[in-house]
């Protein structure tokens, strides 16, 4: 593969070569004494013949030719040298413009790629959120989980539950585990805005309150939890740092959420391990 010589080397070499020739010419002129005396001097003779009645008349005209000094020759060479210099300068400017255009195109390409990546990421998150809505909604409706959850206390306290009650209890436990797994997985893939939408969906559908959905180890960083009802929510190990709108009052009250190793936002002065003992009592075998 033949390497192309850089442009700066071409024009700089040309200028150096031209300056060298001029210097050499001056040196020769100084050495030969022609710098002031000049070279190329002489005379030009023009002979004309004219025939007349009396015979042939010959006329000779002599025109002296002044010797040209080195400065004269340099003046004559100045025009092409100037044109050559102008050409080199234009070439440099053109190269700069080309480089600048390439930089602009590269920057535009990078910006376009960043926009496309952002759009693709937003679409991916939106698709993940919509898929979550569809799956959880179908599970809640098809399995009638909220109705089963309404009988949770009976199912738990009944000393001799019938077969149907046992099946419903098992269905409820398995379904809650599935919902929790999907919730934690989806939360990790969403930005703060979509996290807010997901939590709002769970709150409005009463999944957290009625199904006692555990949000332990959930990543809720940056989610908008303003006015969110977190009564009895299982928040062990949950990340609530930078949560928007979360207040101390939401974490207290008659049925406060369970806090244990919970990462709370700055400014909320509550023991993050407040409910570790209560969790062990209410959830003997927590995840």
Short mmCIF file of C-alpha atoms in Angstrom, two decimals:
data_model
loop_
_atom_site.label_atom_id
_atom_site.label_comp_id
_atom_site.label_asym_id
_atom_site.label_seq_id
_atom_site.Cartn_x
_atom_site.Cartn_y
_atom_site.Cartn_z
CA UNK A 1 0.00 0.00 0.00
CA UNK A 2 1.51 3.32 -1.09
CA UNK A 3 1.39 6.01 1.56
CA UNK A 4 0.24 9.40 0.38
CA UNK A 5 2.60 12.23 1.21
CA UNK A 6 1.02 14.89 3.40
CA UNK A 7 -0.02 18.13 1.69
CA UNK A 8 2.04 20.33 3.98
CA UNK A 9 5.19 18.52 2.85
CA UNK A 10 4.46 19.24 -0.83
CA UNK A 11 3.93 22.98 -0.62
CA UNK A 12 6.62 23.57 1.97
CA UNK A 13 9.10 21.64 -0.12
CA UNK A 14 8.15 23.73 -3.16
CA UNK A 15 8.69 27.00 -1.31
CA UNK A 16 11.98 25.80 0.12
CA UNK A 17 13.12 24.76 -3.34
CA UNK A 18 12.17 28.14 -4.82
CA UNK A 19 13.93 30.08 -2.06
CA UNK A 20 16.98 27.91 -2.58
CA UNK A 21 17.08 28.69 -6.28
CA UNK A 22 16.81 32.43 -5.64
CA UNK A 23 19.59 32.25 -3.09
CA UNK A 24 21.75 30.29 -5.48
CA UNK A 25 21.17 32.88 -8.20
CA UNK A 26 22.16 35.73 -5.92
CA UNK A 27 25.29 33.88 -4.85
CA UNK A 28 26.31 33.28 -8.47
CA UNK A 29 25.66 36.91 -9.36
CA UNK A 30 27.78 38.12 -6.48
CA UNK A 31 30.57 35.73 -7.39
CA UNK A 32 30.63 36.79 -11.07
CA UNK A 33 30.12 40.49 -10.46
CA UNK A 34 26.88 40.52 -12.44
CA UNK A 35 24.70 41.73 -9.58
CA UNK A 36 25.18 45.38 -10.60
CA UNK A 37 26.65 45.08 -14.09
CA UNK A 38 23.88 42.95 -15.37
CA UNK A 39 23.75 40.15 -17.86
CA UNK A 40 22.26 39.74 -21.26
CA UNK A 41 23.48 43.14 -22.54
CA UNK A 42 24.38 43.84 -26.21
CA UNK A 43 22.98 45.43 -29.30
CA UNK A 44 20.52 44.60 -32.02
CA UNK A 45 21.28 45.50 -35.69
CA UNK A 46 18.54 45.74 -38.30
CA UNK A 47 19.62 46.08 -41.98
CA UNK A 48 17.14 47.26 -44.59
CA UNK A 49 17.74 47.29 -48.37
CA UNK A 50 15.95 49.79 -50.55
CA UNK A 51 16.13 49.84 -54.36
CA UNK A 52 16.00 53.22 -56.02
CA UNK A 53 16.47 54.56 -59.56
CA UNK A 54 20.02 55.37 -58.84
CA UNK A 55 20.81 51.96 -57.41
CA UNK A 56 20.52 49.96 -54.17
CA UNK A 57 20.47 51.84 -50.87
CA UNK A 58 21.36 49.88 -47.76
CA UNK A 59 20.46 51.20 -44.32
CA UNK A 60 21.64 49.61 -41.07
CA UNK A 61 19.87 50.50 -37.76
CA UNK A 62 21.62 49.58 -34.51
CA UNK A 63 19.53 49.40 -31.31
CA UNK A 64 21.47 49.01 -28.08
CA UNK A 65 20.08 46.44 -25.59
CA UNK A 66 20.61 47.32 -21.99
CA UNK A 67 21.98 44.55 -19.80
CA UNK A 68 19.48 43.21 -17.26
CA UNK A 69 20.61 43.12 -13.68
CA UNK A 70 19.71 40.43 -11.20
CA UNK A 71 17.01 42.67 -9.82
CA UNK A 72 15.48 42.89 -13.28
CA UNK A 73 15.42 39.14 -13.58
CA UNK A 74 13.99 38.83 -10.09
CA UNK A 75 11.28 41.33 -11.04
CA UNK A 76 10.42 39.22 -14.05
CA UNK A 77 10.35 36.10 -11.89
CA UNK A 78 8.22 37.84 -9.26
CA UNK A 79 4.95 37.32 -11.13
CA UNK A 80 5.15 33.51 -11.44
CA UNK A 81 6.60 33.23 -7.95
CA UNK A 82 3.72 35.32 -6.59
CA UNK A 83 1.23 33.20 -8.49
CA UNK A 84 2.87 30.06 -7.16
CA UNK A 85 2.78 31.44 -3.61
CA UNK A 86 -0.85 32.40 -4.04
CA UNK A 87 -1.58 28.90 -5.30
CA UNK A 88 0.11 27.36 -2.26
CA UNK A 89 -1.79 29.67 0.07
CA UNK A 90 -5.11 28.82 -1.59
CA UNK A 91 -4.25 25.14 -1.33
CA UNK A 92 -3.60 25.52 2.40
CA UNK A 93 -6.86 27.39 2.92
CA UNK A 94 -8.76 24.78 0.94
CA UNK A 95 -7.20 22.01 3.01
CA UNK A 96 -8.19 23.82 6.21
CA UNK A 97 -11.74 24.17 4.93
CA UNK A 98 -11.82 20.47 4.04
CA UNK A 99 -10.54 19.50 7.47
CA UNK A 100 -13.07 21.77 9.16
CA UNK A 101 -15.88 20.31 7.05
CA UNK A 102 -14.80 16.79 7.96
CA UNK A 103 -14.79 17.71 11.66
CA UNK A 104 -18.27 19.17 11.35
CA UNK A 105 -19.55 16.10 9.55
CA UNK A 106 -17.97 13.84 12.17
CA UNK A 107 -19.55 15.84 14.99
CA UNK A 108 -22.93 15.75 13.26
CA UNK A 109 -22.58 12.00 12.81
CA UNK A 110 -21.79 11.58 16.50
CA UNK A 111 -24.75 13.75 17.52
CA UNK A 112 -27.07 11.85 15.20
CA UNK A 113 -25.83 8.53 16.56
CA UNK A 114 -26.39 9.77 20.13
CA UNK A 115 -29.94 10.86 19.27
CA UNK A 116 -30.65 7.52 17.63
CA UNK A 117 -29.29 5.64 20.65
CA UNK A 118 -31.43 7.76 22.97
CA UNK A 119 -34.53 7.13 20.85
CA UNK A 120 -33.79 3.40 20.77
CA UNK A 121 -33.32 3.38 24.56
CA UNK A 122 -36.56 5.29 25.13
CA UNK A 123 -38.42 2.88 22.85
CA UNK A 124 -36.88 -0.09 24.66
CA UNK A 125 -37.94 1.25 28.05
CA UNK A 126 -41.42 2.09 26.82
CA UNK A 127 -41.79 -1.40 25.37
CA UNK A 128 -40.59 -2.96 28.62
CA UNK A 129 -43.07 -0.89 30.64
CA UNK A 130 -45.99 -1.64 28.34
CA UNK A 131 -45.14 -5.34 28.40
CA UNK A 132 -45.11 -5.19 32.20
CA UNK A 133 -48.54 -3.56 32.25
CA UNK A 134 -49.94 -6.21 29.92
CA UNK A 135 -48.49 -9.18 31.80
CA UNK A 136 -49.46 -8.00 35.29
CA UNK A 137 -52.94 -6.88 34.22
CA UNK A 138 -53.60 -10.22 32.57
CA UNK A 139 -52.38 -12.05 35.66
CA UNK A 140 -54.55 -10.00 38.00
CA UNK A 141 -57.68 -10.44 35.87
CA UNK A 142 -57.25 -14.03 34.70
CA UNK A 143 -56.40 -15.38 38.15
CA UNK A 144 -58.76 -13.05 40.01
CA UNK A 145 -55.95 -12.35 42.44
CA UNK A 146 -57.47 -9.33 44.16
CA UNK A 147 -60.58 -11.32 45.07
CA UNK A 148 -58.45 -14.13 46.43
CA UNK A 149 -56.35 -11.64 48.37
CA UNK A 150 -59.51 -10.29 50.01
CA UNK A 151 -59.88 -13.71 51.64
CA UNK A 152 -56.22 -13.83 52.71
CA UNK A 153 -56.94 -13.54 56.42
CA UNK A 154 -59.48 -16.37 56.25
CA UNK A 155 -57.08 -18.57 54.32
CA UNK A 156 -54.32 -17.92 56.83
CA UNK A 157 -56.35 -18.35 60.02
CA UNK A 158 -58.53 -21.25 58.93
CA UNK A 159 -57.26 -24.27 60.83
CA UNK A 160 -58.70 -26.72 58.32
CA UNK A 161 -58.93 -25.00 54.95
CA UNK A 162 -60.60 -26.97 52.20
CA UNK A 163 -58.89 -27.99 48.98
CA UNK A 164 -60.09 -24.92 47.10
CA UNK A 165 -58.79 -22.62 49.82
CA UNK A 166 -55.41 -24.32 49.75
CA UNK A 167 -55.24 -24.03 45.98
CA UNK A 168 -56.16 -20.36 46.12
CA UNK A 169 -53.53 -19.74 48.79
CA UNK A 170 -50.89 -21.45 46.70
CA UNK A 171 -52.01 -19.61 43.56
CA UNK A 172 -51.83 -16.29 45.38
CA UNK A 173 -48.35 -16.95 46.77
CA UNK A 174 -46.99 -18.05 43.41
CA UNK A 175 -48.60 -15.14 41.58
CA UNK A 176 -47.21 -12.60 44.05
CA UNK A 177 -43.75 -14.09 43.60
CA UNK A 178 -44.09 -13.77 39.83
CA UNK A 179 -45.30 -10.18 40.07
CA UNK A 180 -42.46 -9.29 42.41
CA UNK A 181 -39.84 -10.85 40.13
CA UNK A 182 -41.22 -9.02 37.09
CA UNK A 183 -41.44 -5.78 39.04
CA UNK A 184 -37.83 -5.87 40.25
CA UNK A 185 -36.52 -6.85 36.82
CA UNK A 186 -38.48 -4.12 35.04
CA UNK A 187 -37.56 -1.41 37.55
CA UNK A 188 -33.87 -2.00 36.85
CA UNK A 189 -34.47 -1.25 33.15
CA UNK A 190 -36.43 1.99 33.57
CA UNK A 191 -35.56 5.64 34.09
CA UNK A 192 -36.99 7.64 36.98
CA UNK A 193 -40.06 8.81 35.02
CA UNK A 194 -41.12 5.31 34.05
CA UNK A 195 -40.33 3.98 37.52
CA UNK A 196 -42.86 6.49 38.77
CA UNK A 197 -45.44 5.22 36.27
CA UNK A 198 -44.86 1.62 37.31
CA UNK A 199 -45.20 2.34 41.03
CA UNK A 200 -48.30 4.42 40.35
CA UNK A 201 -49.80 1.48 38.47
CA UNK A 202 -49.15 -0.86 41.41
CA UNK A 203 -50.63 1.62 43.86
CA UNK A 204 -53.76 2.32 41.84
CA UNK A 205 -54.32 -1.39 41.20
CA UNK A 206 -53.89 -1.98 44.96
CA UNK A 207 -51.30 -4.64 44.22
CA UNK A 208 -49.02 -3.42 47.00
CA UNK A 209 -51.71 -3.01 49.66
CA UNK A 210 -54.00 -5.97 48.94
CA UNK A 211 -51.52 -8.50 47.60
CA UNK A 212 -48.88 -7.31 50.06
CA UNK A 213 -46.40 -7.16 47.24
CA UNK A 214 -42.91 -6.96 48.62
CA UNK A 215 -40.63 -4.33 47.16
CA UNK A 216 -37.55 -5.53 48.98
CA UNK A 217 -34.34 -4.71 47.10
CA UNK A 218 -36.37 -2.68 44.58
CA UNK A 219 -34.48 0.11 42.83
CA UNK A 220 -36.74 3.15 43.27
CA UNK A 221 -33.97 5.72 42.94
CA UNK A 222 -35.33 8.92 41.41
CA UNK A 223 -38.94 7.69 41.31
CA UNK A 224 -41.70 10.19 42.07
CA UNK A 225 -43.39 8.87 45.23
CA UNK A 226 -45.31 12.03 46.07
CA UNK A 227 -48.57 11.12 47.84
CA UNK A 228 -47.87 7.41 47.27
CA UNK A 229 -49.68 5.16 49.73
CA UNK A 230 -46.96 2.89 51.11
CA UNK A 231 -48.89 1.36 53.98
CA UNK A 232 -47.43 -2.04 54.92
CA UNK A 233 -45.18 -1.98 51.85
CA UNK A 234 -42.24 -4.34 52.19
CA UNK A 235 -39.22 -2.06 51.58
CA UNK A 236 -36.40 -4.13 53.00
CA UNK A 237 -33.19 -3.30 51.11
CA UNK A 238 -35.06 -0.97 48.76
CA UNK A 239 -33.19 1.97 47.26
CA UNK A 240 -35.20 5.15 47.83
CA UNK A 241 -32.33 7.60 47.40
CA UNK A 242 -33.26 10.70 45.38
CA UNK A 243 -36.92 9.64 45.46
CA UNK A 244 -39.04 12.67 44.56
CA UNK A 245 -41.77 13.87 46.88
CA UNK A 246 -41.24 11.20 49.53
CA UNK A 247 -41.97 12.54 53.02
CA UNK A 248 -41.39 11.34 56.54
CA UNK A 249 -45.15 11.15 57.09
CA UNK A 250 -45.47 8.53 54.31
CA UNK A 251 -43.05 6.29 56.15
CA UNK A 252 -44.80 6.62 59.48
CA UNK A 253 -48.42 6.43 60.64
CA UNK A 254 -50.72 3.62 61.67
CA UNK A 255 -49.57 1.07 59.09
CA UNK A 256 -46.13 2.25 58.01
CA UNK A 257 -44.05 0.39 55.45
CA UNK A 258 -41.45 -2.07 56.59
CA UNK A 259 -37.96 -0.55 56.71
CA UNK A 260 -34.88 -2.71 57.08
CA UNK A 261 -31.55 -1.88 55.45
CA UNK A 262 -33.54 0.62 53.41
CA UNK A 263 -31.70 3.44 51.63
CA UNK A 264 -33.65 6.59 52.40
CA UNK A 265 -33.40 10.03 50.80
CA UNK A 266 -31.41 12.76 52.49
CA UNK A 267 -33.42 14.83 54.92
CA UNK A 268 -35.64 12.00 56.18
CA UNK A 269 -34.56 11.31 59.74
CA UNK A 270 -35.85 7.77 60.22
CA UNK A 271 -33.96 4.66 61.27
CA UNK A 272 -33.52 2.64 58.03
CA UNK A 273 -33.48 -0.54 60.19
CA UNK A 274 -36.58 0.42 62.16
CA UNK A 275 -38.67 -2.64 61.27
CA UNK A 276 -36.17 -5.49 61.01
CA UNK A 277 -37.68 -7.18 64.07
CA UNK A 278 -41.25 -6.59 62.82
CA UNK A 279 -40.34 -8.12 59.46
CA UNK A 280 -39.04 -11.25 61.14
CA UNK A 281 -42.32 -11.51 63.02
CA UNK A 282 -44.76 -10.76 60.20
CA UNK A 283 -42.75 -12.52 57.46
CA UNK A 284 -41.11 -15.55 59.10
CA UNK A 285 -39.54 -16.64 55.84
CA UNK A 286 -38.84 -13.45 53.85
CA UNK A 287 -37.18 -13.49 50.44
#
